[in-house]
Coordinates of C-alpha atoms (C1' of nucleotides) in Angstrom, one line a residue:
Chain D
X1 CA -87.8 -0.6 -135.2
X2 CA -84.6 -2.4 -135.4
X3 CA -84.3 -3.6 -131.8
X4 CA -85.1 -7.0 -130.5
X5 CA -85.0 -9.1 -127.5
X6 CA -82.2 -11.2 -126.7
X7 CA -82.1 -14.1 -129.0
X8 CA -79.5 -16.2 -127.4
X9 CA -82.1 -18.7 -126.6
X10 CA -79.9 -21.7 -127.0
X11 CA -77.1 -20.6 -124.8
X12 CA -75.6 -23.7 -123.4
X13 CA -75.1 -21.7 -120.1
X14 CA -78.7 -20.9 -119.7
X15 CA -80.9 -23.8 -120.3
X16 CA -83.8 -22.6 -118.3
X17 CA -86.6 -21.4 -120.5
X18 CA -86.8 -18.0 -118.8
X19 CA -85.0 -15.2 -121.0
X20 CA -83.7 -12.7 -118.7
X21 CA -82.4 -9.5 -119.9
X22 CA -78.6 -9.5 -119.7
X23 CA -77.4 -8.3 -116.4
X24 CA -75.7 -4.9 -116.6
X25 CA -72.3 -6.1 -115.2
X26 CA -70.3 -8.9 -116.3
X27 CA -71.8 -11.2 -118.9
X28 CA -70.7 -14.8 -119.6
X29 CA -68.9 -15.1 -122.7
X30 CA -71.9 -16.6 -124.5
X31 CA -74.2 -13.7 -123.7
X32 CA -72.3 -11.3 -125.8
X33 CA -75.0 -9.8 -127.8
X34 CA -75.2 -6.3 -128.9
X35 CA -78.7 -5.5 -128.2
X36 CA -79.7 -2.1 -127.1
X37 CA -82.7 -2.1 -124.8
X38 CA -85.7 -0.5 -126.7
X39 CA -85.6 3.0 -125.7
X40 CA -87.2 6.1 -127.0
X41 CA -85.4 7.4 -129.9
X42 CA -85.9 10.8 -128.9
X43 CA -83.8 10.9 -125.7
X44 CA -80.2 10.1 -126.4
X45 CA -77.4 9.4 -124.0
X46 CA -75.4 12.4 -123.6
X47 CA -72.4 10.5 -122.7
X48 CA -70.9 6.9 -122.6
X49 CA -71.3 6.5 -118.8
X50 CA -75.2 5.6 -119.0
X51 CA -74.9 3.9 -122.3
X52 CA -75.7 0.3 -122.2
X53 CA -74.5 -1.5 -125.2
X54 CA -73.7 -4.6 -123.5
X55 CA -72.0 -7.8 -124.7
X56 CA -69.0 -7.6 -126.8
X57 CA -66.6 -5.4 -125.2
X58 CA -67.7 -2.0 -126.2
X59 CA -66.7 1.5 -125.6
X60 CA -69.3 1.7 -122.9
X61 CA -67.3 -0.5 -120.7
X62 CA -64.1 1.3 -120.5
X63 CA -62.6 2.1 -117.2
X64 CA -63.7 5.4 -115.5
X65 CA -60.7 7.4 -116.6
X66 CA -60.8 6.2 -120.1
X67 CA -64.5 6.6 -120.3
X68 CA -64.0 10.3 -119.2
X69 CA -61.4 10.8 -121.8
X70 CA -63.5 9.2 -124.5
X71 CA -66.6 11.2 -123.5
X72 CA -64.6 14.4 -123.9
X73 CA -64.1 13.9 -127.6
X74 CA -66.3 13.8 -130.6
X75 CA -70.0 14.4 -130.6
X76 CA -73.0 12.4 -130.5
X77 CA -75.7 12.9 -133.0
X78 CA -79.1 11.4 -134.0
X79 CA -79.8 10.5 -137.5
X80 CA -83.1 9.6 -139.1
X81 CA -83.4 6.6 -141.5
X82 CA -81.9 6.6 -144.9
X83 CA -79.2 9.2 -144.0
X84 CA -75.8 9.0 -145.6
X85 CA -73.2 9.3 -142.8
X86 CA -70.4 9.4 -145.3
X87 CA -69.7 8.7 -149.0
X88 CA -67.2 6.5 -150.7
X89 CA -64.4 8.7 -152.2
X90 CA -64.8 11.6 -149.9
X91 CA -62.1 12.3 -147.6
X92 CA -62.0 10.3 -144.3
X93 CA -61.2 12.4 -141.2
X94 CA -63.7 11.2 -138.6
X95 CA -64.2 8.0 -137.0
X96 CA -67.9 7.1 -136.3
X97 CA -69.1 4.8 -133.4
X98 CA -72.5 3.4 -133.9
X99 CA -74.4 3.6 -130.7
X100 CA -77.9 2.6 -131.7
X101 CA -79.5 1.6 -135.0
X102 CA -78.4 -0.2 -138.0
X103 CA -76.3 1.1 -140.8
X104 CA -75.8 -0.4 -144.3
X105 CA -72.2 -0.3 -145.7
X106 CA -71.7 -0.5 -149.2
X107 CA -69.1 -0.1 -152.0
X108 CA -69.8 0.7 -155.5
X109 CA -68.0 0.1 -158.8
X110 CA -67.6 2.5 -161.7
X111 CA -69.9 0.7 -163.8
X112 CA -72.7 1.0 -161.3
X113 CA -72.9 -2.2 -159.6
X114 CA -73.3 -2.1 -155.8
X115 CA -71.8 -4.3 -153.2
X116 CA -73.3 -4.5 -149.7
X117 CA -70.5 -5.4 -147.4
X118 CA -72.4 -5.6 -144.1
X119 CA -75.1 -4.1 -141.9
X120 CA -73.3 -2.5 -138.9
X121 CA -74.8 -2.9 -135.3
X122 CA -74.3 -1.0 -132.2
X123 CA -70.9 -1.0 -131.0
X124 CA -69.3 -1.1 -134.4
X125 CA -66.8 1.4 -135.9
X126 CA -67.4 3.0 -139.2
X127 CA -65.2 5.0 -141.3
X128 CA -62.2 3.0 -140.6
X129 CA -60.3 4.5 -143.4
X130 CA -59.9 7.6 -141.2
X131 CA -57.3 5.8 -139.1
X132 CA -54.9 6.5 -141.9
X133 CA -54.3 10.0 -142.7
X134 CA -55.4 11.7 -145.9
X135 CA -57.2 8.7 -147.2
X136 CA -60.6 8.6 -148.7
X137 CA -63.5 6.6 -147.6
X138 CA -63.7 3.3 -149.5
X139 CA -67.4 2.7 -148.5
X140 CA -70.7 4.5 -148.2
X141 CA -72.5 4.2 -144.9
X142 CA -76.3 4.8 -144.7
X143 CA -78.6 4.5 -142.0
X144 CA -81.4 1.7 -142.2
X145 CA -83.2 3.0 -139.2
X146 CA -82.9 5.9 -136.8
X147 CA -79.4 5.9 -135.4
X148 CA -77.2 7.4 -132.8
X149 CA -73.8 8.0 -133.7
X150 CA -70.8 9.3 -132.1
X151 CA -68.5 11.1 -134.3
X152 CA -64.8 11.7 -133.3
X153 CA -62.1 13.6 -135.2
X154 CA -59.1 11.3 -136.3
X155 CA -56.6 13.2 -134.3
X156 CA -58.8 13.2 -131.1
X157 CA -59.4 9.5 -131.4
X158 CA -55.7 8.7 -131.8
X159 CA -54.6 10.8 -129.1
X160 CA -57.2 9.1 -126.7
X161 CA -56.0 5.7 -128.0
X162 CA -52.5 6.5 -127.2
X163 CA -53.4 7.6 -123.7
X164 CA -55.7 4.7 -122.8
X165 CA -54.8 1.3 -123.5
X166 CA -58.4 0.0 -123.1
X167 CA -59.5 2.2 -125.8
X168 CA -57.0 0.9 -128.2
X169 CA -58.0 -2.7 -127.2
X170 CA -61.6 -2.1 -127.6
X171 CA -60.9 -0.5 -131.0
X172 CA -58.8 -3.3 -132.0
X173 CA -61.7 -5.8 -131.1
X174 CA -64.1 -3.6 -133.1
X175 CA -61.7 -3.5 -136.0
X176 CA -61.5 -7.3 -135.8
X177 CA -65.3 -7.6 -136.0
X178 CA -65.1 -5.5 -139.1
X179 CA -62.5 -7.7 -140.4
X180 CA -64.6 -10.9 -139.7
X181 CA -67.5 -9.6 -141.5
X182 CA -65.3 -8.7 -144.6
X183 CA -63.7 -12.0 -144.5
X184 CA -67.0 -13.7 -144.5
X185 CA -68.2 -12.0 -147.5
X186 CA -65.0 -12.7 -149.3
X187 CA -65.1 -16.2 -148.3
X188 CA -68.6 -17.0 -149.5
X189 CA -68.2 -15.2 -152.7
X190 CA -65.2 -17.1 -153.4
X191 CA -65.9 -20.6 -152.3
X192 CA -69.5 -21.0 -153.5
X193 CA -69.8 -21.4 -157.2
X194 CA -73.7 -21.8 -157.3
X195 CA -76.0 -18.8 -156.8
X196 CA -77.9 -20.9 -154.3
X197 CA -74.8 -21.5 -152.2
X198 CA -74.0 -17.9 -152.1
X199 CA -77.5 -17.0 -151.0
X200 CA -77.7 -19.7 -148.4
X201 CA -74.2 -18.8 -147.0
X202 CA -75.3 -15.0 -146.8
X203 CA -78.3 -15.8 -144.9
X204 CA -76.5 -18.1 -142.6
X205 CA -73.7 -15.6 -142.0
X206 CA -76.1 -12.9 -141.3
X207 CA -78.3 -14.8 -139.0
X208 CA -75.3 -15.8 -137.0
X209 CA -73.7 -12.6 -136.5
X210 CA -76.9 -10.8 -136.1
X211 CA -78.2 -12.9 -133.4
X212 CA -75.0 -11.8 -131.6
X213 CA -73.9 -15.0 -130.1
X214 CA -70.5 -16.2 -130.9
X215 CA -71.5 -19.6 -129.8
X216 CA -71.6 -22.3 -132.4
X217 CA -75.3 -22.5 -132.7
X218 CA -76.9 -25.9 -132.8
X219 CA -77.4 -26.4 -136.5
X220 CA -81.0 -27.8 -136.4
X221 CA -82.6 -25.2 -134.5
X222 CA -84.3 -22.4 -136.5
X223 CA -82.8 -19.0 -136.4
X224 CA -84.8 -15.9 -137.0
X225 CA -83.6 -12.5 -137.6
X226 CA -84.8 -9.0 -138.6
X227 CA -84.5 -8.7 -142.5
X228 CA -83.8 -5.0 -143.1
X229 CA -82.9 -5.4 -146.8
X230 CA -85.1 -5.8 -149.9
X231 CA -84.2 -8.5 -152.4
X232 CA -82.1 -6.3 -154.5
X233 CA -79.8 -5.4 -151.4
X234 CA -79.6 -9.0 -150.4
X235 CA -78.5 -9.7 -154.0
X236 CA -75.9 -7.1 -153.9
X237 CA -74.6 -8.7 -150.6
X238 CA -74.4 -12.2 -152.1
X239 CA -73.1 -11.1 -155.6
X240 CA -76.4 -12.1 -157.3
X241 CA -78.9 -10.4 -159.5
X242 CA -82.2 -9.3 -158.1
X243 CA -84.1 -11.8 -160.1
X244 CA -81.9 -14.6 -159.0
X245 CA -82.6 -13.8 -155.4
X246 CA -86.3 -13.9 -156.0
X247 CA -86.2 -17.3 -157.7
X248 CA -84.0 -18.7 -154.9
X249 CA -86.1 -17.5 -152.1
X250 CA -89.2 -19.0 -153.5
X251 CA -87.2 -22.2 -153.9
X252 CA -86.1 -22.2 -150.4
X253 CA -89.5 -21.4 -149.3
X254 CA -91.1 -24.3 -151.2
X255 CA -88.4 -26.5 -149.6
X256 CA -89.2 -25.4 -146.2
X257 CA -85.9 -24.1 -145.6
X258 CA -86.9 -20.6 -144.9
X259 CA -90.0 -18.7 -143.7
X260 CA -90.5 -15.0 -144.5
X261 CA -93.3 -13.1 -142.5
X262 CA -93.3 -9.4 -142.7
X263 CA -89.7 -8.3 -142.2
X264 CA -88.5 -11.4 -140.3
X265 CA -86.6 -14.3 -142.0
X266 CA -86.6 -17.6 -140.4
X267 CA -84.0 -20.3 -141.4
X268 CA -85.9 -23.3 -140.3
X269 CA -83.1 -25.6 -140.5
X270 CA -79.6 -23.9 -141.0
X271 CA -77.9 -27.3 -141.1
X272 CA -79.9 -28.5 -143.9
X273 CA -79.6 -25.2 -145.7
X274 CA -75.9 -25.4 -145.3
X275 CA -75.6 -29.0 -146.4
X276 CA -77.7 -28.8 -149.3
X277 CA -76.4 -25.7 -151.1
X278 CA -72.7 -25.6 -149.9
Chain S
X1 CA -55.6 18.7 -133.7
X2 CA -52.9 18.0 -131.2
X3 CA -50.9 15.8 -133.4
X4 CA -50.8 17.9 -136.4
X5 CA -47.1 18.2 -136.7
X6 CA -46.3 14.5 -137.2
X7 CA -49.2 12.4 -138.6
X8 CA -47.0 9.2 -138.1
X9 CA -48.0 7.5 -135.2
X10 CA -44.5 6.3 -134.3
X11 CA -43.5 9.9 -134.0
X12 CA -43.8 9.1 -130.4
X13 CA -40.3 7.5 -130.3
X14 CA -37.8 9.8 -129.2
X15 CA -34.6 8.3 -129.8
X16 CA -34.1 8.1 -133.6
X17 CA -30.6 7.2 -134.1
X18 CA -30.7 3.8 -132.4
X19 CA -29.5 0.3 -133.6
X20 CA -29.3 0.3 -137.1
X21 CA -29.6 3.4 -139.4
X22 CA -32.3 3.1 -142.0
X23 CA -30.9 1.1 -145.0
X24 CA -29.9 3.2 -147.9
X25 CA -32.3 3.6 -150.9
X26 CA -35.5 3.7 -149.0
X27 CA -36.2 7.3 -149.2
X28 CA -39.6 7.8 -150.8
X29 CA -41.8 9.7 -148.5
X30 CA -44.5 7.0 -148.6
X31 CA -42.1 4.2 -147.9
X32 CA -42.8 1.3 -146.0
X33 CA -40.8 -1.2 -144.4
X34 CA -42.1 -4.5 -145.9
X35 CA -40.0 -5.7 -148.7
X36 CA -39.0 -9.2 -149.1
X37 CA -35.4 -8.7 -149.0
X38 CA -34.5 -12.2 -147.8
X39 CA -31.9 -11.1 -145.5
X40 CA -31.7 -11.8 -141.8
X41 CA -34.6 -10.9 -139.7
X42 CA -33.2 -7.5 -138.9
X43 CA -34.7 -4.6 -137.2
X44 CA -36.9 -2.8 -139.6
X45 CA -36.1 0.7 -140.5
X46 CA -37.7 3.4 -138.6
X47 CA -38.1 6.8 -140.2
X48 CA -41.3 8.2 -140.0
X49 CA -40.2 11.9 -140.1
X50 CA -41.1 12.3 -143.7
X51 CA -43.9 9.8 -143.7
X52 CA -46.9 11.6 -144.9
X53 CA -49.2 8.8 -144.6
X54 CA -49.9 6.8 -141.5
X55 CA -48.4 3.9 -143.0
X56 CA -47.5 0.7 -141.3
X57 CA -45.9 1.3 -138.1
X58 CA -44.6 -2.1 -137.1
X59 CA -44.0 -3.7 -133.7
X60 CA -40.3 -2.9 -134.1
X61 CA -41.1 0.8 -133.7
X62 CA -42.5 0.7 -130.2
X63 CA -41.4 2.8 -127.4
X64 CA -38.6 1.4 -125.5
X65 CA -40.5 0.3 -122.6
X66 CA -43.2 -1.3 -124.8
X67 CA -40.6 -2.9 -126.8
X68 CA -39.1 -4.7 -123.6
X69 CA -42.4 -5.8 -122.7
X70 CA -43.2 -7.0 -126.1
X71 CA -39.9 -8.7 -126.3
X72 CA -40.5 -10.6 -123.2
X73 CA -43.3 -12.7 -124.4
X74 CA -43.5 -15.2 -127.1
X75 CA -40.9 -16.8 -129.1
X76 CA -39.5 -16.1 -132.4
X77 CA -39.1 -19.1 -134.8
X78 CA -37.8 -19.8 -138.2
X79 CA -39.8 -21.8 -140.6
X80 CA -38.9 -23.1 -143.9
X81 CA -40.9 -22.9 -147.1
X82 CA -44.2 -24.7 -147.4
X83 CA -44.7 -25.0 -143.7
X84 CA -48.2 -24.8 -142.2
X85 CA -48.1 -22.4 -139.5
X86 CA -51.8 -23.3 -138.2
X87 CA -54.7 -25.0 -139.8
X88 CA -58.3 -24.0 -140.4
X89 CA -60.5 -25.5 -137.6
X90 CA -57.8 -25.9 -135.0
X91 CA -58.1 -24.1 -131.7
X92 CA -56.7 -20.6 -131.9
X93 CA -54.6 -19.6 -128.9
X94 CA -51.5 -17.9 -130.3
X95 CA -51.1 -14.8 -132.3
X96 CA -48.3 -14.9 -134.8
X97 CA -46.3 -11.8 -136.1
X98 CA -44.6 -12.2 -139.5
X99 CA -41.2 -10.8 -139.1
X100 CA -39.7 -12.0 -142.4
X101 CA -40.9 -13.9 -145.4
X102 CA -44.3 -14.4 -147.1
X103 CA -47.2 -16.5 -145.9
X104 CA -50.1 -17.6 -147.8
X105 CA -53.6 -17.3 -146.0
X106 CA -56.4 -19.6 -147.3
X107 CA -59.8 -20.8 -146.5
X108 CA -61.4 -23.9 -147.8
X109 CA -65.0 -25.2 -148.3
X110 CA -66.3 -28.6 -147.4
X111 CA -66.4 -29.5 -151.0
X112 CA -62.7 -29.0 -151.6
X113 CA -62.7 -25.5 -153.1
X114 CA -59.8 -23.3 -151.9
X115 CA -59.8 -19.5 -151.4
X116 CA -56.7 -17.7 -151.1
X117 CA -57.6 -14.6 -149.1
X118 CA -54.1 -13.0 -149.1
X119 CA -50.3 -13.1 -149.1
X120 CA -49.0 -11.7 -145.8
X121 CA -45.8 -9.6 -145.6
X122 CA -43.6 -8.7 -142.8
X123 CA -45.5 -6.8 -140.0
X124 CA -48.7 -8.5 -140.6
X125 CA -50.6 -10.4 -137.8
X126 CA -51.8 -14.0 -138.4
X127 CA -54.2 -15.9 -136.3
X128 CA -56.4 -13.0 -135.5
X129 CA -58.9 -15.6 -134.5
X130 CA -57.2 -15.8 -131.3
X131 CA -58.0 -12.5 -130.0
X132 CA -61.4 -14.0 -129.0
X133 CA -61.3 -16.7 -126.5
X134 CA -61.9 -20.2 -127.4
X135 CA -62.4 -19.8 -131.1
X136 CA -60.9 -21.9 -134.0
X137 CA -58.8 -20.7 -136.8
X138 CA -60.9 -19.8 -139.6
X139 CA -57.9 -19.8 -142.1
X140 CA -54.8 -21.8 -142.8
X141 CA -51.6 -20.2 -143.0
X142 CA -48.7 -21.6 -144.9
X143 CA -45.2 -20.2 -145.6
X144 CA -44.5 -19.4 -149.3
X145 CA -40.6 -18.7 -148.4
X146 CA -38.5 -19.1 -145.3
X147 CA -40.0 -17.1 -142.6
X148 CA -39.3 -15.7 -139.4
X149 CA -42.3 -15.8 -137.0
X150 CA -42.9 -14.6 -133.5
X151 CA -45.5 -16.6 -131.8
X152 CA -47.4 -15.2 -128.6
X153 CA -49.7 -16.7 -126.5
X154 CA -53.2 -15.0 -126.4
X155 CA -53.2 -14.0 -122.8
X156 CA -49.6 -12.7 -122.8
X157 CA -50.4 -10.6 -125.9
X158 CA -53.6 -9.2 -124.4
X159 CA -51.8 -8.5 -121.1
X160 CA -49.1 -6.4 -122.9
X161 CA -51.7 -4.7 -125.1
X162 CA -53.6 -3.6 -121.9
X163 CA -50.3 -2.3 -120.4
X164 CA -48.9 -0.5 -123.4
X165 CA -51.1 1.7 -125.5
X166 CA -48.9 1.7 -128.3
X167 CA -48.9 -2.1 -128.6
X168 CA -52.7 -1.9 -128.9
X169 CA -52.4 0.8 -131.3
X170 CA -50.1 -1.0 -133.6
X171 CA -52.2 -3.9 -133.3
X172 CA -55.2 -2.1 -134.2
X173 CA -53.6 -0.9 -137.3
X174 CA -52.3 -4.3 -138.3
X175 CA -55.8 -5.6 -138.0
X176 CA -57.1 -2.7 -140.0
X177 CA -54.5 -3.9 -142.6
X178 CA -55.9 -7.3 -142.6
X179 CA -59.5 -5.8 -142.9
X180 CA -58.3 -3.9 -145.8
X181 CA -57.0 -7.0 -147.6
X182 CA -60.3 -8.8 -146.8
X183 CA -62.4 -5.9 -147.9
X184 CA -60.6 -5.7 -151.3
X185 CA -61.2 -9.4 -151.8
X186 CA -64.8 -9.2 -151.1
X187 CA -65.3 -6.1 -153.2
X188 CA -63.6 -7.4 -156.2
X189 CA -65.3 -10.8 -156.1
X190 CA -68.8 -8.8 -155.7
X191 CA -68.5 -6.1 -158.1
X192 CA -66.8 -7.6 -161.0
X193 CA -69.0 -9.9 -163.1
X194 CA -66.7 -10.9 -165.9
X195 CA -63.5 -13.1 -165.2
X196 CA -61.4 -10.7 -166.9
X197 CA -62.5 -8.0 -164.4
X198 CA -61.9 -10.3 -161.5
X199 CA -58.4 -11.2 -162.6
X200 CA -57.4 -7.6 -163.6
X201 CA -58.6 -6.4 -160.2
X202 CA -56.8 -9.0 -158.3
X203 CA -53.5 -8.2 -160.0
X204 CA -54.0 -4.6 -159.4
X205 CA -54.9 -4.9 -155.8
X206 CA -52.0 -7.0 -155.2
X207 CA -49.4 -4.9 -157.2
X208 CA -50.6 -1.8 -155.1
X209 CA -50.5 -3.3 -151.7
X210 CA -47.3 -5.4 -152.5
X211 CA -45.3 -2.5 -153.7
X212 CA -45.9 -1.0 -150.4
X213 CA -47.0 2.5 -151.1
X214 CA -50.4 3.5 -150.0
X215 CA -50.0 6.5 -152.2
X216 CA -52.3 6.6 -155.3
X217 CA -49.9 5.4 -157.7
X218 CA -49.8 7.2 -161.2
X219 CA -52.0 4.9 -163.2
X220 CA -50.0 4.9 -166.3
X221 CA -46.7 3.9 -164.8
X222 CA -45.8 0.2 -165.0
X223 CA -45.9 -1.6 -161.7
X224 CA -44.0 -4.8 -161.2
X225 CA -44.1 -7.2 -158.4
X226 CA -43.0 -10.6 -157.4
X227 CA -45.4 -13.3 -158.4
X228 CA -45.2 -16.0 -155.8
X229 CA -48.2 -17.8 -156.9
X230 CA -49.0 -20.3 -159.8
X231 CA -52.0 -19.9 -162.0
X232 CA -54.1 -22.2 -159.8
X233 CA -53.3 -20.2 -156.7
X234 CA -54.0 -17.0 -158.6
X235 CA -57.4 -18.5 -159.6
X236 CA -58.3 -19.4 -156.2
X237 CA -57.6 -15.7 -155.2
X238 CA -59.8 -14.3 -158.0
X239 CA -62.5 -16.9 -157.6
X240 CA -61.7 -18.4 -161.1
X241 CA -60.7 -21.7 -162.4
X242 CA -57.0 -22.5 -163.3
X243 CA -57.8 -22.6 -167.1
X244 CA -59.5 -19.2 -167.1
X245 CA -56.7 -17.7 -165.5
X246 CA -54.4 -19.1 -168.1
X247 CA -56.6 -18.0 -171.0
X248 CA -56.9 -14.4 -169.6
X249 CA -53.2 -14.2 -168.9
X250 CA -52.3 -14.9 -172.4
X251 CA -54.9 -12.4 -173.5
X252 CA -53.6 -9.7 -171.3
X253 CA -50.2 -10.5 -172.7
X254 CA -51.2 -10.2 -176.2
X255 CA -52.8 -7.0 -175.6
X256 CA -49.5 -5.8 -174.0
X257 CA -51.2 -5.2 -170.7
X258 CA -48.9 -7.5 -168.7
X259 CA -45.6 -9.0 -169.0
X260 CA -44.3 -12.1 -167.3
X261 CA -40.8 -12.9 -166.9
X262 CA -39.5 -15.6 -164.5
X263 CA -41.5 -15.0 -161.3
X264 CA -42.0 -11.3 -161.8
X265 CA -45.2 -9.9 -163.1
X266 CA -45.4 -6.5 -164.8
X267 CA -48.5 -4.4 -165.2
X268 CA -47.5 -2.2 -168.1
X269 CA -50.5 0.1 -168.0
X270 CA -52.4 -0.2 -164.8
X271 CA -54.8 2.5 -165.7
X272 CA -55.8 0.7 -169.1
X273 CA -56.0 -2.5 -167.4
X274 CA -58.3 -1.3 -164.9
X275 CA -60.5 0.8 -167.5
X276 CA -60.7 -2.0 -170.0
X277 CA -61.8 -4.8 -167.5
X278 CA -63.7 -2.9 -164.7
Chain I
dC1 C1' -107.3 4.9 -158.9
dG2 C1' -102.7 6.3 -160.2
dT3 C1' -97.9 5.9 -159.2
dG4 C1' -93.8 4.1 -157.8
dA5 C1' -91.3 0.5 -155.4
dT6 C1' -90.9 -4.3 -154.9
dG7 C1' -91.5 -9.0 -156.1
dT8 C1' -92.4 -12.8 -159.7
dT9 C1' -91.9 -15.3 -163.8
dG10 C1' -90.4 -16.3 -168.6
dA11 C1' -87.0 -16.7 -172.5
dG12 C1' -82.6 -16.4 -174.7
dC13 C1' -77.9 -16.3 -174.6
dA14 C1' -73.1 -15.4 -173.2
dG15 C1' -69.6 -16.7 -170.3
dC16 C1' -67.2 -19.7 -167.4
dA17 C1' -66.6 -24.2 -165.4
dT18 C1' -65.5 -28.6 -166.5
dC19 C1' -63.4 -32.4 -169.0
dA20 C1' -59.8 -33.6 -171.8
dA21 C1' -55.6 -33.7 -174.7
dT22 C1' -51.3 -31.7 -175.5
dT23 C1' -47.2 -28.9 -174.8
dT24 C1' -43.7 -26.6 -172.1
dC25 C1' -40.3 -26.5 -168.7
dG26 C1' -37.1 -27.4 -164.8
dG27 C1' -35.1 -31.1 -162.4
dT28 C1' -33.0 -35.6 -161.9
dG29 C1' -30.4 -39.4 -163.1
dG30 C1' -28.1 -42.4 -166.3
Chain Y
dC1 C1' -25.9 -34.8 -173.3
dC2 C1' -30.0 -37.1 -173.6
dA3 C1' -34.0 -39.5 -171.8
dC4 C1' -37.4 -39.3 -168.6
dC5 C1' -40.6 -37.5 -165.4
dG6 C1' -43.8 -34.6 -163.0
dA7 C1' -45.8 -30.1 -162.5
dA8 C1' -47.5 -26.3 -164.5
dA9 C1' -49.3 -24.1 -168.5
dT10 C1' -51.9 -23.9 -172.8
dT11 C1' -55.5 -24.7 -175.9
dG12 C1' -60.0 -26.9 -177.5
dA13 C1' -65.0 -28.7 -177.0
dT14 C1' -69.0 -28.6 -174.5
dG15 C1' -72.8 -28.0 -171.3
dC16 C1' -75.0 -25.5 -167.7
dT17 C1' -75.9 -21.6 -164.8
dG18 C1' -77.2 -17.4 -163.8
dC19 C1' -77.4 -12.5 -166.1
dT20 C1' -80.1 -9.7 -168.9
dC21 C1' -84.1 -8.1 -170.8
dA22 C1' -88.9 -8.0 -170.6
dA23 C1' -93.7 -8.4 -169.0
dC24 C1' -96.4 -8.6 -165.3
dA25 C1' -98.1 -8.9 -160.4
dT26 C1' -98.5 -7.2 -156.0
dC27 C1' -98.4 -3.6 -152.4
dA28 C1' -98.4 0.7 -149.9
dC29 C1' -99.5 5.3 -150.2
dG30 C1' -101.4 9.4 -151.4

DNA sequence: CGTGATGTTGAGCAGCATCAATTTCGGTGG
DNA sequence: CCACCGAAATTGATGCTGCTCAACATCACG
């Protein structure tokens, strides 16, 4: 499964070793992780009132009125693994809110190359292209795990946005997160000349956003995260060939910079990784 | 589909004949308001009646009440060319709205490389990082021409967003544009292996967003746009070295794909450019 | 035990960065 | 008008890096 316990272990605000589950109400600004509590995949929240995607301001934390409005539109669906939510090039008329699970977002070129833009987490918005009318999706979204997804027709979404400031606000923040992710991708692809730099940067960016904390993480503590991608996908995220990724990972492993066990990836010393292969 | 009649968001503004009438000449149905006409920072034209695309509603097109609110916060400043608006790494506590002029947005790496993310146009938001509390700017913004810029403290901006749905909405759309630009950057850097492909794609993306229309442009008509960057900057946009850009531009010129005169760049046959160097 | 997906490793080569030299061009001042 | 300067562009030579092709290993699964 894709879920995990709260990894914000190094939060400056909580030095005590006991890792408590995030309280359901206000959270400190360092606790903003999007972690859905492990739940049975079968039972889905019928509405947003009882949904608890905590942390970053999410659609689950709207004011009562907005929540009612928001609940009244769209439908919540469950999707199994490896389902395509929408495909690049097809008309975009719905916005999708990811409530649970992970979704791979890719773009492709005419000559068959693939670019993995990001792995969306609960609270993220998919299908942003639908904000504009009569445009086509510029990316393909495909589930990496069983997912719960709320699908909202464009017009409904905009209507509710107009009526509820906080819906617009949350939307703006969600889009800002999308932006952040695209920005980091572009940045690392442009700034790093060496393949090692690209891969290192990809891993670091991912670890930092995946662990949820926006806090500047202490650079010398290991970060561990769930690696849902194979080497080919990782390569298409870093702009590298499959083989290069393989070679580099063994190199990183030999140098003790990363550990891979099962489907977890651990960056033993993020600071050194960053410093050596900038 | 309640909004079916007028897809343009700013259809909500009732009074259409206010202030300045739309300047003559801008009549295309997919028009946009961002053109670098270096005249005084005037009210931007508002005519969305015939706008078939949810283009770029700007902050100048708010409802009267929101406009008053929005006017009451922040200050409008003029900046000369080559002024640094904010610098990567410094604390971000203000949001900037670009009212007139062009602004270069860059990110840098520790080893001195530079990445030019985009050239912002009027209506764009700068300093998005300030949306989150206590973060630092991740980019540097520097004027490319004399600019008019509205600077708004974070808290004020968020307060007005919360009070006015349409401010939030316009903001969300502006952020979506930022996202789009970052996405295109990442996409071309990742998908194109050859230098020629990267440069061609950079020019094409730029021409298409700069000429304003979101409409799919006929691929065989020349596009011309104002090239405000030298080859080095263009290189840092495409992830290429200065020399490679030079070589490629002469090649494109020899093949009749582009023309450069003064500071205008013309893509004679966008379709062929794209097809040949994908 | 076959099959397909994934990961590992090697060899060769094209393409681009880098360094370096030269040219063009706009501006500035004599 | 010319001389001079600096920034930007052009062009050449060279070396390295990562892509490509290819063979093989490993693993999960039936």
